[in-house]
Structures are given as C-alpha cells and as structure tokens.
Short mmCIF file of C-alpha atoms and ligand atoms in Angstrom, two decimals:
data_model
loop_
_atom_site.label_atom_id
_atom_site.label_comp_id
_atom_site.label_asym_id
_atom_site.label_seq_id
_atom_site.Cartn_x
_atom_site.Cartn_y
_atom_site.Cartn_z
CA MET A 1305 26.57 78.60 -94.76
CA GLY A 1306 24.57 80.21 -96.64
CA ALA A 1307 21.62 79.62 -97.71
CA LEU A 1308 21.19 77.16 -100.65
CA ARG A 1309 20.29 78.19 -104.16
CA MET A 1310 19.72 75.17 -106.29
CA VAL A 1311 17.88 73.06 -108.77
CA ILE A 1312 17.69 69.80 -109.04
CA LEU A 1313 17.85 67.79 -112.50
CA GLY A 1314 16.85 63.62 -113.09
CA ARG A 1315 14.64 61.66 -114.70
CA GLN A 1316 10.78 61.18 -113.33
CA GLY A 1317 10.73 58.75 -111.51
CA SER A 1318 14.48 59.45 -110.54
CA GLY A 1319 13.41 60.50 -106.44
CA LYS A 1320 13.80 63.55 -106.89
CA GLY A 1321 10.65 65.18 -105.46
CA THR A 1322 11.29 62.55 -102.29
CA GLN A 1323 14.90 63.37 -101.82
CA SER A 1324 14.09 67.03 -102.75
CA VAL A 1325 11.33 67.58 -99.48
CA ARG A 1326 14.42 66.12 -97.67
CA VAL A 1327 17.37 68.43 -99.02
CA ALA A 1328 14.77 71.61 -98.01
CA GLU A 1329 14.22 71.11 -94.66
CA ARG A 1330 17.77 69.49 -93.46
CA PHE A 1331 18.99 72.60 -95.65
CA GLY A 1332 16.08 74.92 -94.03
CA CYS A 1333 15.15 76.42 -97.95
CA VAL A 1334 12.14 76.70 -99.77
CA HIS A 1335 10.99 73.83 -101.51
CA ILE A 1336 9.11 74.32 -105.20
CA SER A 1337 7.68 71.45 -107.31
CA THR A 1338 6.98 72.81 -111.03
CA GLY A 1339 4.43 69.93 -111.02
CA ASP A 1340 3.81 69.97 -107.63
CA VAL A 1341 2.15 74.08 -108.36
CA LEU A 1342 0.78 72.39 -111.95
CA ARG A 1343 -1.40 69.54 -109.57
CA ALA A 1344 -2.43 72.06 -107.60
CA ALA A 1345 -4.05 74.28 -110.01
CA VAL A 1346 -5.89 71.61 -112.04
CA ALA A 1347 -7.13 69.82 -108.78
CA GLU A 1348 -8.41 73.86 -108.26
CA GLY A 1349 -9.12 74.38 -111.44
CA THR A 1350 -8.31 77.58 -111.89
CA ASP A 1351 -7.44 78.84 -115.81
CA LEU A 1352 -3.58 77.52 -115.43
CA GLY A 1353 -4.75 74.19 -114.18
CA ARG A 1354 -7.27 74.49 -117.40
CA GLN A 1355 -4.25 74.67 -119.86
CA ALA A 1356 -1.97 72.94 -117.89
CA GLN A 1357 -3.91 69.36 -117.58
CA GLU A 1358 -3.67 67.94 -120.69
CA VAL A 1359 -0.17 68.76 -121.79
CA MET A 1360 0.26 66.56 -118.48
CA ASP A 1361 -1.60 63.71 -119.25
CA ALA A 1362 -0.49 63.03 -122.37
CA GLY A 1363 3.17 63.62 -120.83
CA MET A 1364 3.93 67.03 -122.35
CA LEU A 1365 5.37 70.10 -121.37
CA VAL A 1366 4.13 72.98 -120.54
CA GLY A 1367 4.78 75.90 -122.93
CA ASP A 1368 8.50 77.97 -121.41
CA ASP A 1369 6.27 81.46 -121.04
CA ILE A 1370 3.70 80.30 -118.75
CA MET A 1371 6.45 77.82 -116.66
CA ASN A 1372 9.35 81.29 -116.26
CA GLY A 1373 6.28 82.56 -114.80
CA ILE A 1374 5.38 80.89 -112.63
CA VAL A 1375 9.14 80.36 -111.17
CA ALA A 1376 10.08 84.21 -111.49
CA GLN A 1377 6.33 85.54 -109.60
CA ARG A 1378 7.69 82.92 -107.32
CA ILE A 1379 11.39 83.96 -106.75
CA ALA A 1380 10.79 86.85 -106.10
CA LYS A 1381 9.27 86.47 -102.98
CA ASP A 1382 10.83 86.66 -99.11
CA ASP A 1383 11.24 84.29 -98.38
CA ILE A 1384 13.02 82.87 -101.09
CA SER A 1385 15.38 85.64 -101.25
CA ASP A 1386 16.34 84.77 -96.97
CA ASP A 1387 16.26 80.98 -97.08
CA GLY A 1388 17.07 80.07 -100.30
CA VAL A 1389 15.20 77.56 -102.71
CA LEU A 1390 15.77 74.05 -103.99
CA LEU A 1391 13.90 73.68 -107.76
CA ASP A 1392 12.60 70.98 -108.42
CA GLY A 1393 10.93 70.00 -112.08
CA PHE A 1394 12.98 73.62 -113.80
CA PRO A 1395 14.44 74.17 -115.30
CA ARG A 1396 13.34 71.30 -118.02
CA THR A 1397 14.31 73.62 -120.97
CA ALA A 1398 16.89 75.51 -122.62
CA ASP A 1399 14.90 78.51 -122.71
CA GLN A 1400 14.07 78.23 -118.77
CA ALA A 1401 17.76 77.68 -117.69
CA GLU A 1402 18.42 80.91 -119.32
CA ALA A 1403 14.79 82.70 -117.52
CA LEU A 1404 16.71 80.93 -114.05
CA GLU A 1405 19.79 82.66 -115.21
CA GLY A 1406 17.67 86.48 -115.89
CA MET A 1407 15.74 85.76 -113.02
CA LEU A 1408 18.44 84.95 -110.40
CA ALA A 1409 20.82 87.82 -112.02
CA ASP A 1410 17.60 90.68 -112.02
CA LEU A 1411 17.64 89.68 -107.78
CA GLY A 1412 21.38 90.02 -107.20
CA GLN A 1413 22.01 85.78 -106.37
CA GLU A 1414 23.73 83.31 -107.97
CA LEU A 1415 23.56 79.06 -108.56
CA THR A 1416 25.10 77.11 -105.67
CA VAL A 1417 25.04 73.41 -107.74
CA ALA A 1418 22.55 71.69 -110.31
CA ILE A 1419 22.77 68.19 -108.96
CA ASN A 1420 21.74 65.66 -111.84
CA LEU A 1421 20.51 62.57 -109.31
CA ASP A 1422 20.65 59.96 -111.94
CA VAL A 1423 19.22 56.55 -112.70
CA PRO A 1424 19.17 54.75 -115.37
CA VAL A 1425 15.75 54.47 -118.44
CA GLU A 1426 15.42 50.82 -116.95
CA GLU A 1427 14.46 51.55 -113.58
CA VAL A 1428 13.01 54.98 -113.71
CA THR A 1429 10.66 52.70 -116.07
CA LYS A 1430 9.77 50.05 -113.36
CA ARG A 1431 9.48 52.59 -110.92
CA MET A 1432 7.15 54.96 -112.77
CA MET A 1433 4.71 52.16 -113.07
CA ASP A 1434 4.70 50.75 -110.25
CA ARG A 1435 4.08 54.05 -108.47
CA GLY A 1436 0.31 54.22 -110.67
CA ARG A 1437 0.28 57.95 -110.39
CA SER A 1438 -3.48 59.17 -112.81
CA ASP A 1439 -0.37 61.10 -115.41
CA ASP A 1440 1.56 57.64 -115.86
CA THR A 1441 0.61 55.78 -118.53
CA GLU A 1442 2.99 53.51 -121.02
CA GLU A 1443 2.81 55.81 -123.30
CA ALA A 1444 2.77 59.11 -121.04
CA ILE A 1445 5.75 57.46 -119.04
CA ALA A 1446 7.44 56.67 -122.41
CA ARG A 1447 6.78 60.01 -124.13
CA ARG A 1448 7.91 62.13 -121.24
CA LEU A 1449 11.32 59.58 -121.19
CA ALA A 1450 12.18 61.03 -124.19
CA LEU A 1451 11.71 64.88 -124.06
CA TYR A 1452 13.77 64.02 -121.14
CA GLU A 1453 16.89 62.80 -123.55
CA GLU A 1454 15.87 65.55 -126.04
CA GLN A 1455 15.09 69.16 -123.99
CA THR A 1456 16.58 68.44 -120.41
CA ALA A 1457 19.72 66.48 -120.93
CA PRO A 1458 21.35 69.09 -122.62
CA LEU A 1459 21.15 70.88 -119.33
CA LEU A 1460 23.85 68.90 -118.05
CA ASP A 1461 25.92 70.12 -120.17
CA TRP A 1462 25.13 73.73 -120.28
CA PHE A 1463 25.50 73.91 -115.74
CA SER A 1464 28.51 71.62 -116.69
CA GLN A 1465 30.50 74.27 -118.95
CA ARG A 1466 29.08 77.40 -115.74
CA ASP A 1467 30.87 74.65 -112.93
CA LEU A 1468 27.75 73.91 -111.27
CA LEU A 1469 26.83 70.41 -112.13
CA VAL A 1470 27.52 67.69 -110.02
CA THR A 1471 26.06 63.99 -110.43
CA VAL A 1472 24.63 61.84 -107.39
CA ASP A 1473 23.69 58.21 -107.99
CA GLY A 1474 20.09 57.61 -106.90
CA LEU A 1475 20.15 54.50 -106.99
CA GLY A 1476 19.62 52.35 -103.24
CA ASP A 1477 18.02 52.65 -100.33
CA GLU A 1478 16.21 56.23 -99.72
CA GLN A 1479 18.72 57.30 -97.15
CA ALA A 1480 21.44 56.07 -98.72
CA VAL A 1481 20.62 58.55 -102.01
CA PHE A 1482 20.18 61.41 -98.97
CA THR A 1483 23.70 61.17 -97.57
CA ARG A 1484 25.04 61.02 -101.23
CA LEU A 1485 23.46 64.13 -101.94
CA GLU A 1486 23.93 65.96 -98.57
CA GLU A 1487 27.91 65.36 -99.51
CA ALA A 1488 27.59 66.75 -102.45
CA ILE A 1489 25.68 70.49 -101.70
CA HIS A 1490 28.27 71.31 -98.74
CA SER A 1491 31.00 70.25 -101.43
CA ARG A 1492 29.24 73.29 -102.55
CA LEU A 1493 28.11 75.31 -99.95
CA PRO A 1494 30.15 78.51 -99.48
P1 LIG B 2737 7.13 66.52 -112.49
O1 LIG B 2737 6.15 66.00 -111.20
O2 LIG B 2737 8.12 67.37 -112.70
O3 LIG B 2737 7.42 65.37 -112.75
O4 LIG B 2737 6.28 67.15 -113.35
C1 LIG B 2737 4.67 66.68 -114.11
C2 LIG B 2737 4.34 66.89 -115.20
O5 LIG B 2737 4.45 68.87 -115.47
C3 LIG B 2737 5.08 67.23 -116.35
O6 LIG B 2737 5.30 65.09 -116.83
C4 LIG B 2737 4.81 68.06 -117.59
O7 LIG B 2737 3.32 68.27 -118.05
C5 LIG B 2737 4.86 69.62 -116.21
N1 LIG B 2737 5.59 70.13 -115.54
C6 LIG B 2737 6.36 70.04 -114.58
N2 LIG B 2737 7.70 70.72 -114.02
C7 LIG B 2737 7.62 71.29 -115.55
C8 LIG B 2737 8.11 72.25 -116.57
N3 LIG B 2737 9.94 73.17 -115.79
N4 LIG B 2737 8.28 72.64 -117.99
C9 LIG B 2737 7.48 72.12 -118.70
N5 LIG B 2737 5.81 71.20 -117.75
C10 LIG B 2737 6.67 71.06 -116.71
#
C-alpha cells in the first residue's frame, strides 16, 4: 500500500478535525491541520500568531501567501515524503489549491484523493454553536460558512475535474462516518 496523500474538505463543524486524526492514525500518515498550526502560533504569541489572531476571531481567512508558505515548508519534510500526509483545512481557496499542486509536483508527489465530508449548513451551524469555541460566535460562524461557499466550495469542482474528488456523507455517528471514509480511501489507494 503506497503512502496516502489526501486533502479533506468540508464545512467547519463537519467533523473533519476529529475524523482526520483517526484517518491519519489508521493510514499512518502525517496529519496537518492548518487551524491547529495557527492556534498554536496564537498560543505561543509568535509573529504569525499575532497576525492570525484577529483574522481568525473575525471568521476571515488568513492570507494565501502566509498559508502557502506554512504548508510548503512542512510538506517538504522527510516524514511526509515517507509516510504521506492528510491536509485538514488546506487548501481553502483556488490560490491555495494551485499552490499545493505546484508543491507536490516539485516534490515528485501526487494527491491520492480529495474527500468532501458533506454535512448540510443547518447541521454544522447547530454543532458549532454547541462546541462553544472562543472564535465560534454566531456572527463568526455565519461569516465562515459564507466564506466556505464562496471560496472553498468551488474547489470541489477543481478536484473533481482532476478526477480526485470523492464525497462522503458526514451525517451519523462518528464510527459510521469513519467507516465510510476508510472505504472511500481504500478505493483510491494504489
Ligand atoms: P479551522 O480549525 O480549520 O476551522 O481553522 C480556524 C481558522 O484558521 C479559520 O477560520 C481561518 O481563519 C484560519 N485558517 C485555517 N486554515 C486556513 C487556510 N488554509 N487558509 C486561510 N485561513 C485558514
């Protein structure tokens, strides 16, 4: 079984963070959550953290150049060449998707699959209100969902045109969703 290189797309609150941890463990690849990278930078008070905090609290997107730089640096490390990677929260814009394609090409690597973890807007809104994270104000949630439709949803077509997209139903209990993900990934692994 070759190393898994995948991206997971889905609205905030779709469960992609939780599922990504499990998928990465199951397939032995490195999990990169760009949201976690940014939250760690905020907690450490680095320059990046100071720049990112306001943007994140407002429910907006951190700039493409910053995000592409973070991922390009991380993805070039040996552990990812050897074991593969699951990108969670990246790409979120067309610019990021193009950049990712370039980074992988430079490394002589290709994506295995792009999973769309599909959960309807009404359900993710309810889940996010329930989780009560500090950046989960009602206004920020609405803005992030609108941004997702505007900036990230078009990537579904982008990946579909490259024959990489598989949509997985994200409704139901965690184990049921995980089993669907496992099957979807197995069907694509060389
Ligand atoms: P997440 O944990 O994936 O929901 O990310 C939390 C926040 O971090 C987002 O609302 C954005 O402000 C920021 N963020 C994470 N990943 C990206 C990305 N790829 N591009 C731009 N902003 C991002």
